[in-house]
Amino acid sequence: MYSEKAQKELLQLTEKWKSEAETVNNPEKAINELSAILRYHDWRYYVLADPKISDFEYDQLFKKLQKLEAEHPELLSNDSPTQRVAQGLTDSFETVAHSVPMLSLDNSYNEEDLLEFDRRVRSLSGKENIQYVAEPKFDGSGIALLYENDKLVRAATRGNGVMGEEITNNARVIKSVPLRAEFSKYGIYKAELRGEVVIAHDVFEKINEKREAEGLSTFQNSRNTAAGGLRMKDPSEVAKRGMEAFVYQVGYAVNKDGNNLLGNQLREHDANIQMLYDLGFKTPGIEKTLGNIKSAIDFCKDWEEKRDAYTYEIDGMVVKVNDLQIQDEIGSTAHHPRWAIAYKFKAKQAKSRLVNVEFQVGRTGAITPVAKIEPVRLAGVTISSISLHNEDFIKEKDIRMSDLLLVERAGDVIPYVVGVVESERKEERELVQFPEQCPSCGSKPVRLEGEAAWRCVNAECPAQTEEKLIHFVSKAAMDIDGLGKDIVKRFIREGLISAIHDIYNLDYDHILALEGWKEKSVENLKNGIENSKQNPTWRLIVALGIRHVGSATAKTLAKQVKSILELQEFEIETLSELQDVGPIVAESIYDFFHNEANIQLIKQLAAAGVSIENTEQDEAKSDVLEGKSFLFTGSLSKFTRDEAKELVEKNGGKTISSVSKKLDYLVVGENAGSKKTKAEQLGTVEIISEADFLNLINADA
Ligand code: IVH
């Protein structure tokens, strides 16, 4: 990026500006010089992590530039280093289409999988030997950066891969994202880069320490913190999360005439990464070009050993075909490129001592044993608490008090007790005792036949009420802005709420009088609550907390009725016939709507102004499949043919009835026959699985 000579000059300029007097004769020249210096020091600090000046010196230079720009607003350019400072709030993020879809990666877990991948690549490309690049698989949040005419013009989240959310203002405060980069030097007019926003281990820990000191809840892991950070409404808050952006892929690159450069002028992945580095981007740094799959495998395994020593959380390595022409030749499925594969590291394990078992009462009354263990670091987070699920789990694993537990945590969030280190259990140890009273209300728990959980069946149990309230306002349910878990707990303590309908009859004067509340925050809360009254019906159904009813079932139910109360008239048989609803779910729904207290609650909510009428019969539409044609063949297991058609249409695509050049996607179920063969012969049709299809429209399987 900067030659030695260029760096020397910039450092000399830095010295000059450190001592430069306040009066400036040529403001344009001054602004250019200061911008160049600051850009260089940003790069030293944020990309190389090797600064050449102190923070204080940097701030002084920064202020000089800010002052000059304030005096000469006509000279202010929006890619000036000062323009990373966040201004204003974002109300809502716009959805934008990526230049080319951001696909997922196929996964592999062992050497054999990688060898198989290599065999496939060789057979598809007809090449004997393939050169690969292996690089870290960052466990962060995907981002797409669009540059046009050497300037950052847009940043977007990965979203569903086809469409993401436009978060340019938030990306601008991430200092390792260059606001300008000289793509023109390479003949590139427009480029979309793919990368990952991450938070370094030590930075993440500091953020959590700070939050703890401020009495805030700590973040689970750096991935969610980064993902949440990208979507924050206030860019100045984004800046506080210490996020960094790595780029690992040129997804799209064209010249001034709109000609594609990938595979033409830009021929190799490793050269592209080098180019990005030279342009001032943060690149993985530990990527390596390898002559064959064997050495790629060794490299991956090597990093599996050292992963903890790496500054950032990685959950595997990615192996990519280096030659872009081969990449292009072997192409992609709708879900992932055939020229790349993720090698996932094995779940991390740690040992820790069981200190105590606590019993938590959930919203349905289930009493869950929770192991309190000596804090232990595992895959990027400190774990001190871990679910033991139920009595049977404890018996099966033979977990006793003070045992040494083997704990595992895969790439995902929830840690898991694998078992007990028995060799270490030298003396007799006490069994884990299940409580004979509900830890919250003291009533006697029951364990129903066929159920794993002991349950508190007291409808008035305070712990259940609290959990019900928390669920009601949560993101998955009513999604009430400004009313999170901690606030719900506080309001309960303050006696402001004790039942769900109280949320809609809050005493706002009382809240205003509470410590930490101001006019503005009360106003926000009020708006959040008011807005939730008009939520789509399915949200209210989820919020009611009917056992086994999540958003998919709630959406199905909402479509059946004009008012939620009509669900009282549904028989178990009718309910069982609905999509996603089996006999157990049907019974649970039936029971819920035949319990007077629940009907009362719905009526109370309606009386408080919450809409229980289904106004939007029409489900939200999307256009992710715009212009694409589909055909389904074979026996489908995830949806019926009619449902498939409906899904395609709802997402802006169309279905056609035969395989031809006009067909974009053939979705194949079990035992697909001649249609599949024909599509393979044609070679122009993407053949995908049902799961791939759901992925395309970002629906859950
Ligand atoms: S390449 C078209 N490279 O993993 C190629 N992805 O599971 C697809 N990821 O959505 C992406 N590190 O967010 C690629 N070095 C890396 C990566 C990487 C992390 C993420 C990315 C992607 C997801 C796929």
Tab-separated table of C-alpha atoms in Angstrom, residues 23-398:
chain	number	residue	atom	x	y	z
A	23	THR	CA	-2.459	30.037	10.549
A	24	VAL	CA	-2.628	28.358	7.194
A	25	ASN	CA	-2.020	30.081	3.873
A	26	ASN	CA	-3.219	27.458	1.496
A	27	PRO	CA	-6.172	25.654	3.096
A	28	GLU	CA	-6.715	23.266	0.198
A	29	LYS	CA	-3.147	22.035	0.299
A	30	ALA	CA	-3.292	21.826	4.087
A	31	ILE	CA	-6.472	19.776	4.047
A	32	ASN	CA	-5.022	17.417	1.459
A	33	GLU	CA	-1.832	16.944	3.427
A	34	LEU	CA	-3.563	16.388	6.734
A	35	SER	CA	-6.028	13.957	5.150
A	36	ALA	CA	-3.166	11.994	3.613
A	37	ILE	CA	-1.316	11.856	6.929
A	38	LEU	CA	-4.343	10.754	8.905
A	39	ARG	CA	-5.258	8.147	6.318
A	40	TYR	CA	-1.760	6.773	6.585
A	41	HIS	CA	-1.873	6.648	10.394
A	42	ASP	CA	-5.314	5.031	10.294
A	43	TRP	CA	-3.791	2.347	8.143
A	44	ARG	CA	-0.803	1.876	10.452
A	45	TYR	CA	-3.117	1.609	13.425
A	46	TYR	CA	-6.162	-0.259	12.160
A	47	VAL	CA	-4.760	-2.447	9.436
A	48	LEU	CA	-1.189	-3.104	10.576
A	49	ALA	CA	-1.861	-2.643	14.301
A	50	ASP	CA	1.536	-0.931	14.396
A	51	PRO	CA	1.061	2.815	14.910
A	52	LYS	CA	3.794	5.354	14.308
A	53	ILE	CA	2.430	8.138	16.474
A	54	SER	CA	0.678	8.334	19.833
A	55	ASP	CA	-3.073	8.620	20.194
A	56	PHE	CA	-2.576	12.114	21.519
A	57	GLU	CA	-0.558	13.205	18.503
A	58	TYR	CA	-3.150	11.666	16.226
A	59	ASP	CA	-5.932	13.560	17.973
A	60	GLN	CA	-4.087	16.853	17.604
A	61	LEU	CA	-3.698	16.339	13.854
A	62	PHE	CA	-7.286	15.218	13.588
A	63	LYS	CA	-8.495	18.372	15.308
A	64	LYS	CA	-6.422	20.534	12.997
A	65	LEU	CA	-8.094	18.951	10.005
A	66	GLN	CA	-11.528	19.250	11.584
A	67	LYS	CA	-10.956	22.917	12.276
A	68	LEU	CA	-9.797	23.644	8.734
A	69	GLU	CA	-12.750	21.811	7.279
A	70	ALA	CA	-15.106	23.751	9.502
A	71	GLU	CA	-13.568	27.006	8.295
A	72	HIS	CA	-13.714	25.904	4.663
A	73	PRO	CA	-16.804	23.759	4.280
A	74	GLU	CA	-16.465	23.919	0.490
A	75	LEU	CA	-13.302	21.838	0.820
A	76	LEU	CA	-14.885	19.084	2.857
A	77	SER	CA	-15.078	15.778	1.049
A	78	ASN	CA	-17.143	12.895	2.339
A	79	ASP	CA	-14.204	10.517	2.303
A	80	SER	CA	-12.136	12.740	4.559
A	81	PRO	CA	-10.786	10.875	7.639
A	82	THR	CA	-12.925	13.161	9.785
A	83	GLN	CA	-16.071	11.873	8.130
A	84	ARG	CA	-15.969	8.592	9.941
A	85	VAL	CA	-17.337	10.339	12.962
A	86	ALA	CA	-20.889	9.277	13.252
A	87	GLN	CA	-23.649	11.747	12.692
A	88	GLY	CA	-27.366	11.305	13.072
A	89	LEU	CA	-29.452	8.227	13.622
A	90	THR	CA	-30.677	5.631	11.190
A	91	ASP	CA	-34.391	4.985	11.491
A	92	SER	CA	-34.530	1.802	9.535
A	93	PHE	CA	-32.148	0.080	7.182
A	94	GLU	CA	-33.044	-0.180	3.548
A	95	THR	CA	-32.908	-3.561	1.869
A	96	VAL	CA	-30.537	-3.689	-1.071
A	97	ALA	CA	-29.604	-6.375	-3.586
A	98	HIS	CA	-25.997	-7.550	-3.664
A	99	SER	CA	-24.216	-7.208	-7.025
A	100	VAL	CA	-23.946	-10.994	-7.055
A	101	PRO	CA	-25.458	-13.241	-4.378
A	102	MET	CA	-23.350	-13.812	-1.264
A	103	LEU	CA	-23.422	-17.567	-1.105
A	104	SER	CA	-22.776	-19.782	1.876
A	105	LEU	CA	-20.007	-22.326	2.106
A	106	ASP	CA	-20.257	-26.067	1.979
A	107	ASN	CA	-18.880	-27.615	5.173
A	108	SER	CA	-16.328	-30.330	5.752
A	109	TYR	CA	-15.188	-31.793	9.032
A	110	ASN	CA	-12.249	-34.041	8.268
A	111	GLU	CA	-9.498	-34.925	5.887
A	112	GLU	CA	-11.662	-37.327	3.880
A	113	ASP	CA	-14.233	-34.568	3.181
A	114	LEU	CA	-11.484	-32.334	1.838
A	115	LEU	CA	-10.048	-35.089	-0.344
A	116	GLU	CA	-13.534	-35.669	-1.724
A	117	PHE	CA	-13.872	-31.958	-2.409
A	118	ASP	CA	-10.578	-32.028	-4.314
A	119	ARG	CA	-11.700	-35.070	-6.339
A	120	ARG	CA	-14.882	-33.218	-7.295
A	121	VAL	CA	-13.010	-30.058	-8.263
A	122	ARG	CA	-10.581	-32.064	-10.402
A	123	SER	CA	-13.285	-34.036	-12.106
A	124	LEU	CA	-15.450	-30.971	-12.793
A	125	SER	CA	-12.538	-28.938	-14.112
A	126	GLY	CA	-10.756	-31.766	-15.893
A	127	LYS	CA	-7.480	-30.594	-14.302
A	128	GLU	CA	-5.024	-33.041	-12.739
A	129	ASN	CA	-3.798	-30.828	-9.969
A	130	ILE	CA	-5.354	-27.816	-8.356
A	131	GLN	CA	-3.770	-24.945	-6.510
A	132	TYR	CA	-5.673	-23.837	-3.424
A	133	VAL	CA	-5.684	-20.915	-1.048
A	134	ALA	CA	-6.475	-21.697	2.570
A	135	GLU	CA	-7.564	-18.851	4.826
A	136	PRO	CA	-9.258	-18.399	8.182
A	137	LYS	CA	-12.998	-18.761	8.431
A	138	PHE	CA	-13.847	-15.795	10.573
A	139	ASP	CA	-16.652	-16.223	13.043
A	140	GLY	CA	-18.046	-12.754	12.636
A	141	SER	CA	-20.731	-11.069	10.606
A	142	GLY	CA	-20.649	-10.966	6.816
A	143	ILE	CA	-20.427	-7.661	5.007
A	144	ALA	CA	-20.390	-6.488	1.385
A	145	LEU	CA	-18.515	-3.312	0.519
A	146	LEU	CA	-19.252	-1.597	-2.758
A	147	TYR	CA	-16.677	0.761	-4.252
A	148	GLU	CA	-17.327	2.911	-7.255
A	149	ASN	CA	-14.912	5.341	-8.771
A	150	ASP	CA	-12.467	4.674	-5.902
A	151	LYS	CA	-14.957	5.539	-3.201
A	152	LEU	CA	-16.913	3.487	-0.748
A	153	VAL	CA	-20.480	3.976	-1.927
A	154	ARG	CA	-22.332	1.310	-0.020
A	155	ALA	CA	-21.967	-1.277	2.688
A	156	ALA	CA	-24.508	-3.991	3.327
A	157	THR	CA	-24.988	-6.920	5.657
A	158	ARG	CA	-25.114	-10.384	4.155
A	159	GLY	CA	-28.832	-10.691	4.892
A	160	ASN	CA	-30.240	-13.715	3.111
A	161	GLY	CA	-27.360	-13.691	0.640
A	162	VAL	CA	-29.396	-12.105	-2.128
A	163	MET	CA	-30.573	-9.032	-0.295
A	164	GLY	CA	-28.937	-7.388	2.681
A	165	GLU	CA	-29.456	-4.300	4.769
A	166	GLU	CA	-27.775	-1.097	3.769
A	167	ILE	CA	-25.534	-0.087	6.665
A	168	THR	CA	-23.111	2.313	4.993
A	169	ASN	CA	-23.148	4.820	7.839
A	170	ASN	CA	-22.244	2.154	10.332
A	171	ALA	CA	-19.472	0.734	8.156
A	172	ARG	CA	-17.951	4.187	7.844
A	173	VAL	CA	-17.080	4.258	11.528
A	174	ILE	CA	-15.105	1.011	11.193
A	175	LYS	CA	-11.645	2.403	10.625
A	176	SER	CA	-10.286	-0.601	8.759
A	177	VAL	CA	-12.866	0.021	6.024
A	178	PRO	CA	-11.151	2.439	3.620
A	179	LEU	CA	-13.452	5.261	2.558
A	180	ARG	CA	-11.395	5.526	-0.595
A	181	ALA	CA	-9.150	3.046	-2.361
A	182	GLU	CA	-7.398	3.410	-5.678
A	183	PHE	CA	-9.128	0.653	-7.614
A	184	SER	CA	-8.697	2.724	-10.773
A	185	LYS	CA	-5.001	1.849	-10.666
A	186	TYR	CA	-6.076	-1.677	-11.562
A	187	GLY	CA	-8.610	-0.576	-14.167
A	188	ILE	CA	-11.442	-1.371	-11.779
A	189	TYR	CA	-14.344	1.047	-11.815
A	190	LYS	CA	-16.765	-0.796	-9.616
A	191	ALA	CA	-16.066	-3.615	-7.177
A	192	GLU	CA	-17.992	-5.422	-4.504
A	193	LEU	CA	-15.852	-6.963	-1.789
A	194	ARG	CA	-16.918	-9.595	0.680
A	195	GLY	CA	-15.622	-9.776	4.148
A	196	GLU	CA	-16.318	-10.270	7.767
A	197	VAL	CA	-16.718	-7.851	10.624
A	198	VAL	CA	-15.082	-9.206	13.757
A	199	ILE	CA	-14.086	-8.153	17.252
A	200	ALA	CA	-10.677	-9.199	18.593
A	201	HIS	CA	-10.698	-11.437	21.696
A	202	ASP	CA	-9.127	-8.862	23.998
A	203	VAL	CA	-11.337	-6.032	22.764
A	204	PHE	CA	-14.409	-8.182	23.271
A	205	GLU	CA	-13.368	-8.982	26.805
A	206	LYS	CA	-12.814	-5.323	27.601
A	207	ILE	CA	-16.255	-4.441	26.268
A	208	ASN	CA	-17.797	-7.027	28.553
A	209	GLU	CA	-15.757	-5.912	31.560
A	210	LYS	CA	-16.941	-2.388	30.972
A	211	ARG	CA	-20.536	-3.469	30.604
A	212	GLU	CA	-20.333	-5.474	33.762
A	213	ALA	CA	-18.929	-2.483	35.629
A	214	GLU	CA	-21.827	-0.402	34.329
A	215	GLY	CA	-24.338	-2.981	35.462
A	216	LEU	CA	-25.297	-3.955	31.915
A	217	SER	CA	-25.749	-7.528	30.740
A	218	THR	CA	-22.654	-8.927	29.044
A	219	PHE	CA	-22.509	-10.068	25.429
A	220	GLN	CA	-22.561	-13.784	24.657
A	221	ASN	CA	-19.944	-13.831	21.929
A	222	SER	CA	-18.135	-11.586	19.512
A	223	ARG	CA	-20.081	-12.795	16.474
A	224	ASN	CA	-23.436	-11.650	17.807
A	225	THR	CA	-21.913	-8.462	19.143
A	226	ALA	CA	-20.510	-7.645	15.714
A	227	ALA	CA	-23.725	-8.602	13.933
A	228	GLY	CA	-25.758	-6.492	16.356
A	229	GLY	CA	-23.216	-3.694	16.083
A	230	LEU	CA	-23.613	-3.465	12.322
A	231	ARG	CA	-27.315	-2.934	12.712
A	232	MET	CA	-27.320	-0.343	15.448
A	233	LYS	CA	-29.293	2.789	14.868
A	234	ASP	CA	-26.707	5.089	16.337
A	235	PRO	CA	-23.354	4.984	14.507
A	236	SER	CA	-21.587	6.507	17.506
A	237	GLU	CA	-22.607	3.425	19.470
A	238	VAL	CA	-21.295	1.266	16.644
A	239	ALA	CA	-17.901	2.890	17.060
A	240	LYS	CA	-17.793	1.679	20.663
A	241	ARG	CA	-17.818	-1.969	19.700
A	242	GLY	CA	-14.246	-2.057	18.434
A	243	MET	CA	-15.198	-3.790	15.230
A	244	GLU	CA	-12.741	-4.538	12.443
A	245	ALA	CA	-13.435	-5.547	8.880
A	246	PHE	CA	-11.474	-8.190	7.016
A	247	VAL	CA	-11.986	-8.662	3.298
A	248	TYR	CA	-11.516	-12.132	1.832
A	249	GLN	CA	-13.133	-12.091	-1.565
A	250	VAL	CA	-13.657	-9.904	-4.608
A	251	GLY	CA	-17.242	-10.765	-5.418
A	252	TYR	CA	-17.647	-8.527	-8.399
A	253	ALA	CA	-15.364	-6.254	-10.410
A	254	VAL	CA	-16.002	-4.369	-13.644
A	255	ASN	CA	-14.195	-1.691	-15.616
A	256	LYS	CA	-15.648	1.583	-16.893
A	257	ASP	CA	-17.369	-0.194	-19.779
A	258	GLY	CA	-19.019	-2.583	-17.400
A	259	ASN	CA	-16.893	-5.541	-18.489
A	260	ASN	CA	-16.340	-8.240	-15.912
A	261	LEU	CA	-12.731	-8.427	-14.782
A	262	LEU	CA	-12.939	-11.533	-12.631
A	263	GLY	CA	-11.280	-14.439	-14.410
A	264	ASN	CA	-10.006	-12.069	-17.075
A	265	GLN	CA	-7.717	-9.391	-15.837
A	266	LEU	CA	-8.058	-10.585	-12.245
A	267	ARG	CA	-7.090	-14.204	-12.532
A	268	GLU	CA	-6.132	-15.476	-9.142
A	269	HIS	CA	-7.630	-15.344	-5.696
A	270	ASP	CA	-4.296	-14.863	-3.919
A	271	ALA	CA	-3.410	-11.999	-6.263
A	272	ASN	CA	-6.777	-10.396	-5.535
A	273	ILE	CA	-6.134	-10.577	-1.815
A	274	GLN	CA	-2.688	-9.072	-2.326
A	275	MET	CA	-4.276	-6.302	-4.391
A	276	LEU	CA	-6.777	-5.600	-1.611
A	277	TYR	CA	-3.963	-5.458	0.890
A	278	ASP	CA	-2.080	-3.043	-1.345
A	279	LEU	CA	-5.199	-0.918	-1.576
A	280	GLY	CA	-5.228	-0.533	2.190
A	281	PHE	CA	-7.723	-3.188	3.224
A	282	LYS	CA	-7.314	-5.532	6.117
A	283	THR	CA	-6.826	-9.014	4.691
A	284	PRO	CA	-6.618	-12.266	6.665
A	285	GLY	CA	-2.813	-12.168	6.737
A	286	ILE	CA	-2.524	-15.866	7.452
A	287	GLU	CA	-3.878	-16.993	4.086
A	288	LYS	CA	-1.590	-19.265	2.137
A	289	THR	CA	-1.370	-20.536	-1.414
A	290	LEU	CA	-0.860	-24.276	-1.515
A	291	GLY	CA	0.115	-26.522	-4.403
A	292	ASN	CA	-2.293	-29.337	-3.709
A	293	ILE	CA	-5.007	-30.515	-1.378
A	294	LYS	CA	-2.584	-32.430	0.845
A	295	SER	CA	-0.697	-29.311	1.827
A	296	ALA	CA	-3.988	-27.435	2.202
A	297	ILE	CA	-5.146	-30.112	4.653
A	298	ASP	CA	-1.920	-29.843	6.639
A	299	PHE	CA	-2.252	-26.093	6.779
A	300	CYS	CA	-5.843	-26.331	8.039
A	301	LYS	CA	-4.908	-28.855	10.717
A	302	ASP	CA	-2.031	-26.737	11.784
A	303	TRP	CA	-4.351	-23.816	12.376
A	304	GLU	CA	-6.806	-26.020	14.194
A	305	GLU	CA	-4.023	-26.580	16.717
A	306	LYS	CA	-3.154	-22.905	17.033
A	307	ARG	CA	-6.600	-21.376	16.761
A	308	ASP	CA	-6.609	-20.105	20.347
A	309	ALA	CA	-3.457	-18.139	19.774
A	310	TYR	CA	-5.086	-16.185	16.933
A	311	THR	CA	-6.304	-12.681	17.761
A	312	TYR	CA	-9.770	-13.315	16.371
A	313	GLU	CA	-12.366	-16.004	16.726
A	314	ILE	CA	-12.200	-18.471	13.854
A	315	ASP	CA	-14.366	-21.543	13.581
A	316	GLY	CA	-12.514	-23.172	10.718
A	317	MET	CA	-10.552	-22.573	7.570
A	318	VAL	CA	-11.795	-21.924	4.068
A	319	VAL	CA	-10.149	-23.695	1.147
A	320	LYS	CA	-10.643	-21.984	-2.209
A	321	VAL	CA	-9.556	-22.845	-5.738
A	322	ASN	CA	-6.990	-20.183	-6.592
A	323	ASP	CA	-7.596	-19.959	-10.338
A	324	LEU	CA	-10.630	-17.771	-11.046
A	325	GLN	CA	-11.192	-19.318	-14.447
A	326	ILE	CA	-11.514	-22.724	-12.869
A	327	GLN	CA	-13.813	-21.184	-10.260
A	328	ASP	CA	-15.968	-19.832	-13.032
A	329	GLU	CA	-15.970	-23.103	-14.924
A	330	ILE	CA	-17.111	-25.254	-12.046
A	331	GLY	CA	-19.565	-22.652	-10.784
A	332	SER	CA	-21.917	-22.731	-7.827
A	333	THR	CA	-25.076	-24.346	-6.598
A	334	ALA	CA	-27.783	-21.992	-5.393
A	335	HIS	CA	-26.350	-22.447	-1.926
A	336	HIS	CA	-22.557	-22.524	-2.220
A	337	PRO	CA	-19.694	-22.273	-4.676
A	338	ARG	CA	-18.298	-25.619	-5.843
A	339	TRP	CA	-14.805	-24.134	-5.764
A	340	ALA	CA	-14.658	-23.448	-2.047
A	341	ILE	CA	-15.282	-25.381	1.123
A	342	ALA	CA	-15.147	-24.635	4.819
A	343	TYR	CA	-13.106	-26.953	7.006
A	344	LYS	CA	-14.824	-26.701	10.369
A	345	PHE	CA	-12.785	-27.089	13.502
A	346	LYS	CA	-13.933	-29.599	16.065
A	347	ALA	CA	-15.902	-28.290	18.998
A	348	LYS	CA	-13.704	-26.977	21.772
A	349	GLN	CA	-13.729	-28.695	25.116
A	350	ALA	CA	-12.765	-27.633	28.595
A	351	LYS	CA	-12.957	-29.073	32.091
A	352	SER	CA	-14.473	-27.300	35.016
A	353	ARG	CA	-15.702	-28.055	38.503
A	354	LEU	CA	-19.421	-28.178	39.313
A	355	VAL	CA	-19.939	-25.751	42.171
A	356	ASN	CA	-23.684	-25.805	42.562
A	357	VAL	CA	-26.912	-26.682	40.789
A	358	GLU	CA	-29.611	-24.037	40.639
A	359	PHE	CA	-33.164	-24.569	39.494
A	360	GLN	CA	-34.808	-22.095	37.162
A	361	VAL	CA	-38.503	-21.891	36.485
A	362	GLY	CA	-39.369	-21.175	32.869
A	363	ARG	CA	-42.458	-19.577	31.428
A	364	THR	CA	-44.266	-22.887	31.070
A	365	GLY	CA	-43.364	-23.847	34.634
A	366	ALA	CA	-40.638	-26.290	33.607
A	367	ILE	CA	-37.970	-26.429	36.281
A	368	THR	CA	-34.546	-26.589	34.650
A	369	PRO	CA	-31.413	-27.562	36.547
A	370	VAL	CA	-28.559	-25.195	35.780
A	371	ALA	CA	-24.977	-26.104	36.641
A	372	LYS	CA	-22.932	-23.339	38.175
A	373	ILE	CA	-19.335	-24.134	37.337
A	374	GLU	CA	-15.993	-22.506	38.007
A	375	PRO	CA	-15.645	-19.915	35.231
A	376	VAL	CA	-13.804	-21.338	32.259
A	377	ARG	CA	-12.938	-19.849	28.881
A	378	LEU	CA	-14.179	-21.729	25.896
A	379	ALA	CA	-14.389	-20.689	22.249
A	380	GLY	CA	-14.310	-17.005	22.928
A	381	VAL	CA	-16.547	-16.730	25.969
A	382	THR	CA	-16.325	-17.317	29.665
A	383	ILE	CA	-18.759	-19.935	30.839
A	384	SER	CA	-19.934	-20.157	34.419
A	385	SER	CA	-23.443	-21.420	33.962
A	386	ILE	CA	-24.665	-24.268	31.809
A	387	SER	CA	-27.982	-26.055	31.426
A	388	LEU	CA	-28.341	-29.628	32.642
A	389	HIS	CA	-31.696	-29.857	30.838
A	390	ASN	CA	-33.624	-32.217	33.121
A	391	GLU	CA	-33.471	-34.981	35.687
A	392	ASP	CA	-32.893	-37.727	33.126
A	393	PHE	CA	-29.925	-35.902	31.637
A	394	ILE	CA	-28.288	-35.716	35.054
A	395	LYS	CA	-28.949	-39.407	35.704
A	396	GLU	CA	-27.768	-40.499	32.297
A	397	LYS	CA	-24.482	-38.632	32.659
A	398	ASP	CA	-24.312	-39.537	36.328
